[in-house]
mmCIF file of C-alpha atoms and ligand atoms in Angstrom:
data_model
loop_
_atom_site.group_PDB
_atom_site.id
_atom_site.type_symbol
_atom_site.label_atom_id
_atom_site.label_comp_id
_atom_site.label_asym_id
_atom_site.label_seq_id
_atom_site.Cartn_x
_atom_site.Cartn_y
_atom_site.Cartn_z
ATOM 1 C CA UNK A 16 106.926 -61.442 -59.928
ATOM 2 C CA UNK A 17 103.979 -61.834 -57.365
ATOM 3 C CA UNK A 18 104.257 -59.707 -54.571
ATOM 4 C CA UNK A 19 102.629 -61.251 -51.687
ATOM 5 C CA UNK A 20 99.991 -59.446 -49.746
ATOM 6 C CA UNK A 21 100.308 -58.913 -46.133
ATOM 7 C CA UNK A 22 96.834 -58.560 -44.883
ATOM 8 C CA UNK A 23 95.378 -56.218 -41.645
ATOM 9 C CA UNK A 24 95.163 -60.088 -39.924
ATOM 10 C CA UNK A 25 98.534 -61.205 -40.564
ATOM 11 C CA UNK A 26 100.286 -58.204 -39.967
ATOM 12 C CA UNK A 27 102.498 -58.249 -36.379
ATOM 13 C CA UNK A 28 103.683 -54.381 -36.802
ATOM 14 C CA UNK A 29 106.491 -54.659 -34.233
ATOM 15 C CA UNK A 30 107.840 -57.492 -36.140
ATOM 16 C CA UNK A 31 107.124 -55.727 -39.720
ATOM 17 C CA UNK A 32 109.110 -52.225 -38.226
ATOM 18 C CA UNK A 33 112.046 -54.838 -37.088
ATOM 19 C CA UNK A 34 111.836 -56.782 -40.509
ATOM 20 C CA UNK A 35 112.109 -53.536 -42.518
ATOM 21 C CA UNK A 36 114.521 -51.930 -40.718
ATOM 22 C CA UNK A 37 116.596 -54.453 -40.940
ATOM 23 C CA UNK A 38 116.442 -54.691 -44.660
ATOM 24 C CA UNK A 39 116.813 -51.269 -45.470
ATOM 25 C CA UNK A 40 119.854 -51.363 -42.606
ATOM 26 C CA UNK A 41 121.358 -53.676 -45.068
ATOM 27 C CA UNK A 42 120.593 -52.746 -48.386
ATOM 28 C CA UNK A 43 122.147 -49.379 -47.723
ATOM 29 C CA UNK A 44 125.383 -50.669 -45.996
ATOM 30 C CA UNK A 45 127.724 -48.026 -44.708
ATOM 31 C CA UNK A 46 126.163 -45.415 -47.133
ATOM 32 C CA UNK A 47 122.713 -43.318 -47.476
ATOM 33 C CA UNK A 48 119.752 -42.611 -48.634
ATOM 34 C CA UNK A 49 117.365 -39.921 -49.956
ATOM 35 C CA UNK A 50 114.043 -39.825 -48.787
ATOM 36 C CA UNK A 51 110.778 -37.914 -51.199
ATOM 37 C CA UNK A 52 108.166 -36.993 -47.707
ATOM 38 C CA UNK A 53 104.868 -35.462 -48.979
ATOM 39 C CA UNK A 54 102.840 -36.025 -45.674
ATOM 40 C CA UNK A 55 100.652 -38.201 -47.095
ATOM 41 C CA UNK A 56 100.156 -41.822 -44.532
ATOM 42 C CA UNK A 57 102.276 -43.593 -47.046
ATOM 43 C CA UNK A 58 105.541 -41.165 -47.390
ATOM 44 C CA UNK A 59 105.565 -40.812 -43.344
ATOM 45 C CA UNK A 60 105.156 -44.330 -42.832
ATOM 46 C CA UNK A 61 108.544 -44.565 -44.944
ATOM 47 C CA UNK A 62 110.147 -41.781 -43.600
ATOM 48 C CA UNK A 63 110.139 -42.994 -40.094
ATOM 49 C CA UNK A 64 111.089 -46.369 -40.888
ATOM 50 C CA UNK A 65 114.052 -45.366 -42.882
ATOM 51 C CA UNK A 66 114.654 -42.761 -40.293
ATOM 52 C CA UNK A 67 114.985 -45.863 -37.698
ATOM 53 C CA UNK A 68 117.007 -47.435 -39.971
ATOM 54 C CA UNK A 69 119.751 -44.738 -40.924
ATOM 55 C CA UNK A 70 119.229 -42.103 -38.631
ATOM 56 C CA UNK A 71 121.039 -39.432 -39.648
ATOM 57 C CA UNK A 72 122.429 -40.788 -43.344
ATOM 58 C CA UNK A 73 119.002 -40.540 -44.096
ATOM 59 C CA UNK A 74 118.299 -37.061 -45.997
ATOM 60 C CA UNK A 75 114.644 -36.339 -46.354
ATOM 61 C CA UNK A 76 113.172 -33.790 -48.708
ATOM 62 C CA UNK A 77 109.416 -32.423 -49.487
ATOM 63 C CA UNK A 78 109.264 -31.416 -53.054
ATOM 64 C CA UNK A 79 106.881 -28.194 -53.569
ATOM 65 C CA UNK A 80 105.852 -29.072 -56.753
ATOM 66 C CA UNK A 81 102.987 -26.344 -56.797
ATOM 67 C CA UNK A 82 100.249 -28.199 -56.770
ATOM 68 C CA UNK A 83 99.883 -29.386 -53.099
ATOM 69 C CA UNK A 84 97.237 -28.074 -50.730
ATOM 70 C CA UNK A 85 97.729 -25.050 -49.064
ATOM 71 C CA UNK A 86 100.058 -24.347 -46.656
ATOM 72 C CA UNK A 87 101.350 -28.364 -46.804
ATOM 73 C CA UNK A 88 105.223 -27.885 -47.347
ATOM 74 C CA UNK A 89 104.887 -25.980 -43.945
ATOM 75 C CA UNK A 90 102.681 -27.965 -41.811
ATOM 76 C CA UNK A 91 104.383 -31.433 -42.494
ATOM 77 C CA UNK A 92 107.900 -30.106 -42.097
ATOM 78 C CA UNK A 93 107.489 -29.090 -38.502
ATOM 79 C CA UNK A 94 105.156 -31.403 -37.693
ATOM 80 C CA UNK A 95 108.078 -33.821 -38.482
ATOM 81 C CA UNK A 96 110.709 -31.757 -36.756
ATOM 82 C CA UNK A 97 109.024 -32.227 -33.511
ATOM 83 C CA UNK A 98 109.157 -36.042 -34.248
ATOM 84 C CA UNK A 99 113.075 -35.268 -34.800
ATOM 85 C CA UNK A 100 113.223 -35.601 -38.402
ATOM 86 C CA UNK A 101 114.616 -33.203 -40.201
ATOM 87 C CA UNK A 102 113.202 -32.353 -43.590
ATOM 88 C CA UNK A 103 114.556 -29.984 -46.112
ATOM 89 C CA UNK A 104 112.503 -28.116 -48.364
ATOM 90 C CA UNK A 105 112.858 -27.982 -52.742
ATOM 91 C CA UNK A 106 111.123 -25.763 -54.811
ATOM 92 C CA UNK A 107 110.223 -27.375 -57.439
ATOM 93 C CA UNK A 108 107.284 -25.748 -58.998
ATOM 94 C CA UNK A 109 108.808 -23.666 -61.819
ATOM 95 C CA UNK A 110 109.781 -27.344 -63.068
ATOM 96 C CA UNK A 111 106.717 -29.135 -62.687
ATOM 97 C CA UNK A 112 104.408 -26.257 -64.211
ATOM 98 C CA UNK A 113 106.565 -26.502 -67.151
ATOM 99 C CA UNK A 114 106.689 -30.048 -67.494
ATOM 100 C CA UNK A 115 102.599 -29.848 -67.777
ATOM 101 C CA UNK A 116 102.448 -26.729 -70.157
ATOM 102 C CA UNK A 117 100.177 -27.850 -72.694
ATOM 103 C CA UNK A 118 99.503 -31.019 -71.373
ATOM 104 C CA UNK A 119 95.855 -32.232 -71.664
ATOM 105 C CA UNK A 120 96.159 -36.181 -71.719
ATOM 106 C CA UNK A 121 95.838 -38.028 -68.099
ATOM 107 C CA UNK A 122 98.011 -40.217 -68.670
ATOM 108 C CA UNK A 123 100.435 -37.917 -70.181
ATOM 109 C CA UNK A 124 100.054 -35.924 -67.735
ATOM 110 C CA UNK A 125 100.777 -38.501 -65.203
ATOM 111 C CA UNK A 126 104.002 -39.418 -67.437
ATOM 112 C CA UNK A 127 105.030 -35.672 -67.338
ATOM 113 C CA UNK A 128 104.857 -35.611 -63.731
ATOM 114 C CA UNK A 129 106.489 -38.979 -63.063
ATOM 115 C CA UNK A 130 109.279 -37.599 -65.395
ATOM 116 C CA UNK A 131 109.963 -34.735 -63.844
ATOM 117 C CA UNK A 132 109.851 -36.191 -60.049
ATOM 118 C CA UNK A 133 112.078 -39.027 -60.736
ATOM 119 C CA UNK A 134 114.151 -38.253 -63.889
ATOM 120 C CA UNK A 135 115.319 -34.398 -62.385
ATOM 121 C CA UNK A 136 114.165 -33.405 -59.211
ATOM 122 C CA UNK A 137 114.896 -36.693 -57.515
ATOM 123 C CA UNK A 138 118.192 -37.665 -59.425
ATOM 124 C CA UNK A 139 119.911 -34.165 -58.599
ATOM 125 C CA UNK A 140 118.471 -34.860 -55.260
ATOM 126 C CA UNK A 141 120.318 -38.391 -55.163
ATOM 127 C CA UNK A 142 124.132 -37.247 -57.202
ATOM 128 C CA UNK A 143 124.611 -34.176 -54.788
ATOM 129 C CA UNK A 144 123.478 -36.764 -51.817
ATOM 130 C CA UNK A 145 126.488 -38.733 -53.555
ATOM 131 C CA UNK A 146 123.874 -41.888 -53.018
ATOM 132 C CA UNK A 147 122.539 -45.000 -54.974
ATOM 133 C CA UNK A 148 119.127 -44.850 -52.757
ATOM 134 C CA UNK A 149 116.136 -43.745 -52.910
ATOM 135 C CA UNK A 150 113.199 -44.435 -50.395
ATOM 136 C CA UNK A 151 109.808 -44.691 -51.303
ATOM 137 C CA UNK A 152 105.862 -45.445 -50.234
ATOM 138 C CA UNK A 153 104.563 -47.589 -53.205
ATOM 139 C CA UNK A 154 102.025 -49.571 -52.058
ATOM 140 C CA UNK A 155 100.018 -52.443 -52.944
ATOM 141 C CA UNK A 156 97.347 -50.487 -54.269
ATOM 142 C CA UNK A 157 99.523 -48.440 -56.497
ATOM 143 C CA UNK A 158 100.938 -51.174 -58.074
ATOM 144 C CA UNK A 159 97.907 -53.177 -58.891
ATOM 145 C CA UNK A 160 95.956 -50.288 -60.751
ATOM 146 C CA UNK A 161 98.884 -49.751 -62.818
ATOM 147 C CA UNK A 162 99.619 -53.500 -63.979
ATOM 148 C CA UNK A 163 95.695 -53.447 -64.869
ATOM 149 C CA UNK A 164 96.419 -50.505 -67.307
ATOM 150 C CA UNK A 165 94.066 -48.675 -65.479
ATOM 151 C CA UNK A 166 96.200 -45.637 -64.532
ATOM 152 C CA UNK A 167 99.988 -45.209 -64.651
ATOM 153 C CA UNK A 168 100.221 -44.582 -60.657
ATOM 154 C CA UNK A 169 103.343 -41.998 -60.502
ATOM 155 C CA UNK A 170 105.795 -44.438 -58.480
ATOM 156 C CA UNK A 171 105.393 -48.223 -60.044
ATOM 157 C CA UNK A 172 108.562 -48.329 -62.246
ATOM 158 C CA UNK A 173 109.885 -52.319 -61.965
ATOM 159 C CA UNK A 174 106.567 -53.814 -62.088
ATOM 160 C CA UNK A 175 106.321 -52.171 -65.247
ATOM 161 C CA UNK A 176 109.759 -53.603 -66.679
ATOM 162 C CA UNK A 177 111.528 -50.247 -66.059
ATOM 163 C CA UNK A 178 114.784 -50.476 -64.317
ATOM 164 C CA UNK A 179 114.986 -47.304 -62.360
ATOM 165 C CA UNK A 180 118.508 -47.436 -61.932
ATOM 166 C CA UNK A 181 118.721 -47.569 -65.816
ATOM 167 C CA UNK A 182 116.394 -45.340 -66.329
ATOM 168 C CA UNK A 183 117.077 -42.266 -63.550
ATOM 169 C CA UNK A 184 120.647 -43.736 -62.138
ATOM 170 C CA UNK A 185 119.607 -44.652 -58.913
ATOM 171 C CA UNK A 186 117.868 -47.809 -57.278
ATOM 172 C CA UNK A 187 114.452 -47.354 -55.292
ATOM 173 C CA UNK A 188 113.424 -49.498 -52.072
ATOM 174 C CA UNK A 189 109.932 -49.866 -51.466
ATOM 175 C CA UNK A 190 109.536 -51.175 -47.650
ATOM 176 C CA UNK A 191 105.775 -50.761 -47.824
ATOM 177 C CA UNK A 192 104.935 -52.394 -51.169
ATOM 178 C CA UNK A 193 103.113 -55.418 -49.626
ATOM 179 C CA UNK A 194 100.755 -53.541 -47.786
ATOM 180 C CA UNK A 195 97.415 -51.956 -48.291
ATOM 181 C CA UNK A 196 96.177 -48.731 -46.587
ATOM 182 C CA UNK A 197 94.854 -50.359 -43.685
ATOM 183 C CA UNK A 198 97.887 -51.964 -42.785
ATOM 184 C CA UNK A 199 100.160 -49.178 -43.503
ATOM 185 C CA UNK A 200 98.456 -46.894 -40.524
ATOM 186 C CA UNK A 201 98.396 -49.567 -38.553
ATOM 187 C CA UNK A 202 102.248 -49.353 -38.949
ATOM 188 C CA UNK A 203 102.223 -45.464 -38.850
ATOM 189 C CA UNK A 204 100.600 -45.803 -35.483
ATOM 190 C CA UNK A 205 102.964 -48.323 -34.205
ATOM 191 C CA UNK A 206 105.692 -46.018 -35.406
ATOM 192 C CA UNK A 207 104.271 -43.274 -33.377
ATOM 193 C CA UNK A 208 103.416 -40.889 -35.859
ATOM 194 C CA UNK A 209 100.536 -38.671 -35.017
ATOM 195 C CA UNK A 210 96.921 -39.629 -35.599
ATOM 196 C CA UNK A 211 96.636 -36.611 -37.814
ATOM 197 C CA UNK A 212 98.986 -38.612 -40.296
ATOM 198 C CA UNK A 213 98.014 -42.410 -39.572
ATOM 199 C CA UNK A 214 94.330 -40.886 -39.888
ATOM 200 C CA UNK A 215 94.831 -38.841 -42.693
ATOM 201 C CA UNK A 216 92.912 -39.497 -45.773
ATOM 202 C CA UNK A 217 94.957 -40.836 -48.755
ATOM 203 C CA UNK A 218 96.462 -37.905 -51.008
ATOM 204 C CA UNK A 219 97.358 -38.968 -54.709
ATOM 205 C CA UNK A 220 101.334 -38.068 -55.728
ATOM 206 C CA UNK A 221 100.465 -36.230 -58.341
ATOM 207 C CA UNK A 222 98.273 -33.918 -55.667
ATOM 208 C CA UNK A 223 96.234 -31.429 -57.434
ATOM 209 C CA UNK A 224 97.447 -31.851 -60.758
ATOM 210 C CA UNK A 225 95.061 -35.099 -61.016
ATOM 211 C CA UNK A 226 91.984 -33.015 -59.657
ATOM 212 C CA UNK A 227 92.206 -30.828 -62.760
ATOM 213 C CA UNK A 228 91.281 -31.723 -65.984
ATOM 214 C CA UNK A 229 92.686 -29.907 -69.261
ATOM 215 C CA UNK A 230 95.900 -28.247 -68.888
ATOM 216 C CA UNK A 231 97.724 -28.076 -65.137
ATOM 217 C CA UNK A 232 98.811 -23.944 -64.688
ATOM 218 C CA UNK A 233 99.335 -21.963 -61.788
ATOM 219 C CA UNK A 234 95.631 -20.361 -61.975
ATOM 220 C CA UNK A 235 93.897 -23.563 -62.372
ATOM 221 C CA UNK A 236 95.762 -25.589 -59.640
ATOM 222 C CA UNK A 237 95.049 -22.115 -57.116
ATOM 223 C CA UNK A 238 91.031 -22.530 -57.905
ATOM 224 C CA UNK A 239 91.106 -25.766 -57.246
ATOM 225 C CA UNK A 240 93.337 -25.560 -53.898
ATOM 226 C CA UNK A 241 90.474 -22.826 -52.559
ATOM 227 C CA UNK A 242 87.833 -25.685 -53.417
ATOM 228 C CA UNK A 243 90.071 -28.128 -51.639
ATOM 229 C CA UNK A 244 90.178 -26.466 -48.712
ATOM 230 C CA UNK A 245 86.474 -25.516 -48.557
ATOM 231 C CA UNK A 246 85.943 -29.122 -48.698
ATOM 232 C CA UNK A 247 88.383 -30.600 -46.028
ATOM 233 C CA UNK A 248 86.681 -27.892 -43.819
ATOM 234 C CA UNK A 249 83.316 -28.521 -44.224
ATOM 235 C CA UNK A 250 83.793 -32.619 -44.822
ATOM 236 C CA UNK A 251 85.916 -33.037 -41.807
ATOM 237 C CA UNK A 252 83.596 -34.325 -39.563
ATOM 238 C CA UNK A 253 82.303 -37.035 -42.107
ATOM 239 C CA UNK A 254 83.239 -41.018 -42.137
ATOM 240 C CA UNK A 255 84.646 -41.066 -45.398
ATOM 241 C CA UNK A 256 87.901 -42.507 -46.793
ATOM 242 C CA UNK A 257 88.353 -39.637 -49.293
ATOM 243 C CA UNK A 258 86.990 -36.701 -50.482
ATOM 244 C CA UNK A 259 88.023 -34.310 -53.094
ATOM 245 C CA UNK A 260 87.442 -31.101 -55.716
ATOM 246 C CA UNK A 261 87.876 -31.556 -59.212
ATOM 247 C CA UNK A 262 88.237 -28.537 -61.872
ATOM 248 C CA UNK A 263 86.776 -28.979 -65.277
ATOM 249 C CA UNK A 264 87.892 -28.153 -68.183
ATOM 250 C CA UNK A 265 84.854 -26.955 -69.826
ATOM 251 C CA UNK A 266 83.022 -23.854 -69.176
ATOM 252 C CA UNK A 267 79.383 -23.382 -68.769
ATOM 253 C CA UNK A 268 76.764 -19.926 -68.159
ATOM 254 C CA UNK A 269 76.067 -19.015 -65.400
ATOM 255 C CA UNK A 270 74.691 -15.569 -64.119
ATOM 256 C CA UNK A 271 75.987 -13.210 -61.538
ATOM 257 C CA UNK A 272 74.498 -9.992 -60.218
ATOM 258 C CA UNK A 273 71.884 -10.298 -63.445
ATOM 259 C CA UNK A 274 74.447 -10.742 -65.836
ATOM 260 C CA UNK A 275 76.100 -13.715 -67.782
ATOM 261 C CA UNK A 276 78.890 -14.993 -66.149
ATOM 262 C CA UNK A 277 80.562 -18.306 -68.086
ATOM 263 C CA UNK A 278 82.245 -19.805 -65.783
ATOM 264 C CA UNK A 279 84.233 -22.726 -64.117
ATOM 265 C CA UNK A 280 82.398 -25.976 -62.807
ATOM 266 C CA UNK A 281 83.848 -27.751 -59.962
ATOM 267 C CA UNK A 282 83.242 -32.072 -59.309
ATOM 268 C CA UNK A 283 83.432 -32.605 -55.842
ATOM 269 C CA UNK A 284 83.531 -36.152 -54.666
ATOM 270 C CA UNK A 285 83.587 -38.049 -51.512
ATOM 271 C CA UNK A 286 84.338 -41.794 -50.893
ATOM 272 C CA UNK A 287 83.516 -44.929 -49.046
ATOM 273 C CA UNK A 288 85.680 -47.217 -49.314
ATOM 274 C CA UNK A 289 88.339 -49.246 -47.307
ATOM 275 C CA UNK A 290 91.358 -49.862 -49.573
ATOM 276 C CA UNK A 291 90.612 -47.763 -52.726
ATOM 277 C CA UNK A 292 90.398 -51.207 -54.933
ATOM 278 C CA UNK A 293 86.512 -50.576 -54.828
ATOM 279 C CA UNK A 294 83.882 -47.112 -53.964
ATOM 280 C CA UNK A 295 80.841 -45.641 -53.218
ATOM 281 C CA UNK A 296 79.773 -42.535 -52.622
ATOM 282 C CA UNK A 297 79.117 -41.402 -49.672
ATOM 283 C CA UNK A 298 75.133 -40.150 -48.692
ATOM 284 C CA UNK A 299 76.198 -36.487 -47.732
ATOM 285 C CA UNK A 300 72.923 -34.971 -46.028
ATOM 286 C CA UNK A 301 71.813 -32.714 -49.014
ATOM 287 C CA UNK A 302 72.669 -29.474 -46.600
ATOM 288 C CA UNK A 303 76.169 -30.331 -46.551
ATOM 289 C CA UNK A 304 75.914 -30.666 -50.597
ATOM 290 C CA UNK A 305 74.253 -27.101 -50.335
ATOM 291 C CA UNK A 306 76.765 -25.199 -48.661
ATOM 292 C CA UNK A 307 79.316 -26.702 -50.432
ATOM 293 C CA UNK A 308 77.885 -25.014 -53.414
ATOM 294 C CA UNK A 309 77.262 -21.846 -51.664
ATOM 295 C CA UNK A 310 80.931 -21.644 -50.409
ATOM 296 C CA UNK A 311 82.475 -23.154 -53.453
ATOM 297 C CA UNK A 312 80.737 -20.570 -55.638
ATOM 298 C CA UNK A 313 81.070 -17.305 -53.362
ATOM 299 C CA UNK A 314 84.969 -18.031 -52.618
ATOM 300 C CA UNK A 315 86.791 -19.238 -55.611
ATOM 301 C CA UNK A 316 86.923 -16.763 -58.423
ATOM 302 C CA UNK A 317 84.568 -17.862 -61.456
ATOM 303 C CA UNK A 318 82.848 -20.576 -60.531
ATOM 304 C CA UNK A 319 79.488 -20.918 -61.382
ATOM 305 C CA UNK A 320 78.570 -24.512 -60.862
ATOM 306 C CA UNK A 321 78.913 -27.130 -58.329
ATOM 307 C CA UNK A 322 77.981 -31.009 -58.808
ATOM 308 C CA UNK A 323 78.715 -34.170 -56.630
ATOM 309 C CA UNK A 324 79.628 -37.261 -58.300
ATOM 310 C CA UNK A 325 77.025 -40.022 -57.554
ATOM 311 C CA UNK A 326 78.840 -42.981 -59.472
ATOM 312 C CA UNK A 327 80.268 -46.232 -58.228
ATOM 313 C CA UNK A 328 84.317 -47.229 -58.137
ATOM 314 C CA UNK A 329 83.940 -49.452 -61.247
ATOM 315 C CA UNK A 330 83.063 -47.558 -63.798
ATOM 316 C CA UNK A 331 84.289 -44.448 -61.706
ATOM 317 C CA UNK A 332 87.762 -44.015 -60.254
ATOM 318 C CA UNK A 333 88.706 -42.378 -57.273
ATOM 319 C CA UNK A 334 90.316 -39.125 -58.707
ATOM 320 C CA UNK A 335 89.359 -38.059 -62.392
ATOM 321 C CA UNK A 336 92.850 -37.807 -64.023
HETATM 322 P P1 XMP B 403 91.939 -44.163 -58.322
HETATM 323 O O1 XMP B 403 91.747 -42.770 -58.841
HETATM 324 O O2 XMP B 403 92.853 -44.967 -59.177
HETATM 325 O O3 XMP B 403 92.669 -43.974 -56.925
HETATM 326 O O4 XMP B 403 90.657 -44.873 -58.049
HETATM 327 C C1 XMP B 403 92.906 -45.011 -55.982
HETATM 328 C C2 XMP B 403 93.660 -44.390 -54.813
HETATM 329 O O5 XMP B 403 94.989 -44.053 -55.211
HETATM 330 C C3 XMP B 403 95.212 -42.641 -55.124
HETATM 331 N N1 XMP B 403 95.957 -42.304 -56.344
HETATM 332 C C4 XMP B 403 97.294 -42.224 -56.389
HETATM 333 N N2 XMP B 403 98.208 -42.322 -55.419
HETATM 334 N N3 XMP B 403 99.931 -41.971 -57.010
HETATM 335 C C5 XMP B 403 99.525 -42.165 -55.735
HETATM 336 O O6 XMP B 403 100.379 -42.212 -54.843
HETATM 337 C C6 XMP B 403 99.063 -41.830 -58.052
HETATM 338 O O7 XMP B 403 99.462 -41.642 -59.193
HETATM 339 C C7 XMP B 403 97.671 -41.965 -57.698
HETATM 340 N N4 XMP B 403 96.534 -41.917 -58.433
HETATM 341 C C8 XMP B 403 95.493 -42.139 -57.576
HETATM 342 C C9 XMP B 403 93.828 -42.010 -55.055
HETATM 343 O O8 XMP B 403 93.845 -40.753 -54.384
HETATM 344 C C10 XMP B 403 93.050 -43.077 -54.315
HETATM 345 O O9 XMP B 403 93.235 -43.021 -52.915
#
């Protein structure tokens, strides 16, 4: 089935909140619902709608899965506890690193983590809530790039003739599934979450584990979290819609203190764009590209190279996994 667009000009976001509300209201009857928060614009958006909705027979989690960016499980739980939501925490990573071990394949990859979110983590999650819901932010977006085959986005399940209840026991509502980015901050807004979160630059669901290519482990997601954060700091002043770090698989010489030093090469990539569907890069000034490389290559242990990513979304894509 289509799903119909709601565009930026057609969308009234007090009537959208009331609309949704309303549906989820009903869909979930007298019972509740689980909630997967991650803090990125799309998550939040869902959490306080749902929140609206069910107030307390909501349950939110965040799911470490190890392979956020640092120091996220903490930020976005009291960030949303001052918006009087409470969120409770999972650890998760233990599963999730060994759902990946030995996994080189994107799309496997992808499968693995999809797998692991919705077939265990999410379905405990949803039998001790003694629920049949589960809340979601698929959006538009997400949903388009899978039908095209061009990557299995983690949360598109029906579109793809899976039955989630079928398939993980439990049936998932999507309030924001017409909507493109734009429109879902201007709902965030309306909703009154902070401009931190209806500002914040997309995040993938499968976080870090789709900025590393090869094999996902502890070490390789932690070198590529230190990038991360070396690149929000510097790039947070820039226009961009997204911008990112990327560990590669392959090694390459470099030299340190006169010696060889093979080391670790690290993409980094920065975005404009307004809904994701298409790219460009972005014209850093070629100082900012500099100490990028300075930083990247003095503060995360063995890398010896730095490159930015000059291509177009088509042929590129946004993220490299
Ligand atoms: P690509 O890499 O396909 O990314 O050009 C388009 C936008 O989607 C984000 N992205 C994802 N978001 N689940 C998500 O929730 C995913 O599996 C996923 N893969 C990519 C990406 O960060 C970009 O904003």
């Amino acid at each position: 089935m289509q799903i119909q667009e709601i565009k930026p000009e057609n969308l009234n976001p007090e009537k959208f909140i009331n609309q949704k509300v309303q549906e989820i209201s009903s869909t979930v009857g007298n019972g509740s619902a689980v909630n997967a928060l991650s803090g990125g614009v799309d998550s939040s958006t869902v959490t306080m709608l749902a929140h609206k909705a069910l107030g307390n027979r909501l349950k939110t989690y965040f799911v470490d899965n190890g392979i956020m960016r640092e120091g996220e499980p903490g930020k976005i739980i009291s960030l949303f506890r001052k918006l009087g939501v409470k969120v409770e925490l999972i650890d998760a990573k233990k599963e999730f690193f060994k759902s990946f071990k030995g996994i080189i394949d994107p799309e496997e990859k992808r499968e693995a983590l999809t797998q692991t979110f919705y077939k265990n983590v999410f379905a405990k999650l949803v039998r001790e809530s003694s629920t049949k819901y589960l809340l979601q932010g698929t959006i538009l977006t997400d949903v388009d790039e899978t039908i095209a085959g061009i990557k299995r986005q983690h949360n598109v399940f029906e579109q793809l003739g899976i039955d989630p209840q079928k398939a993980f026991g439990y049936k998932i509502i999507e309030p924001l599934i017409q909507l493109r980015k734009p429109a879902v901050r201007t709902i965030a807004k309306a909703l009154g979450l902070p401009e931190e979160i209806y500002a914040r630059h997309p995040f993938p669901g499968p976080a870090l584990a789709v900025r590393v290519i090869g094999e996902v482990t502890p070490e390789r997601i932690e070198k590529v979290r230190k990038a991360t954060k070396i690149v929000e700091e510097e790039l947070s002043g820039v226009k961009a819609f997204q911008y990112l770090a990327i560990l590669h698989e392959d090694k390459v010489t470099g030299m340190r203190d006169g010696k060889r030093d093979y080391g670790f090469q690290i993409e980094l990539r920065c975005w404009d764009s307004t809904d994701a569907r298409i790219a460009s890069p972005t014209k850093l000034p070629y100082e900012t590209l500099i100490k990028l490389a300075d930083r990247i290559t003095k503060e995360v242990p063995g890398v010896v190279s730095v490159t930015y990513n000059i291509t177009q979304k088509p042929p590129s894509t946004i993220e490299a996994v």
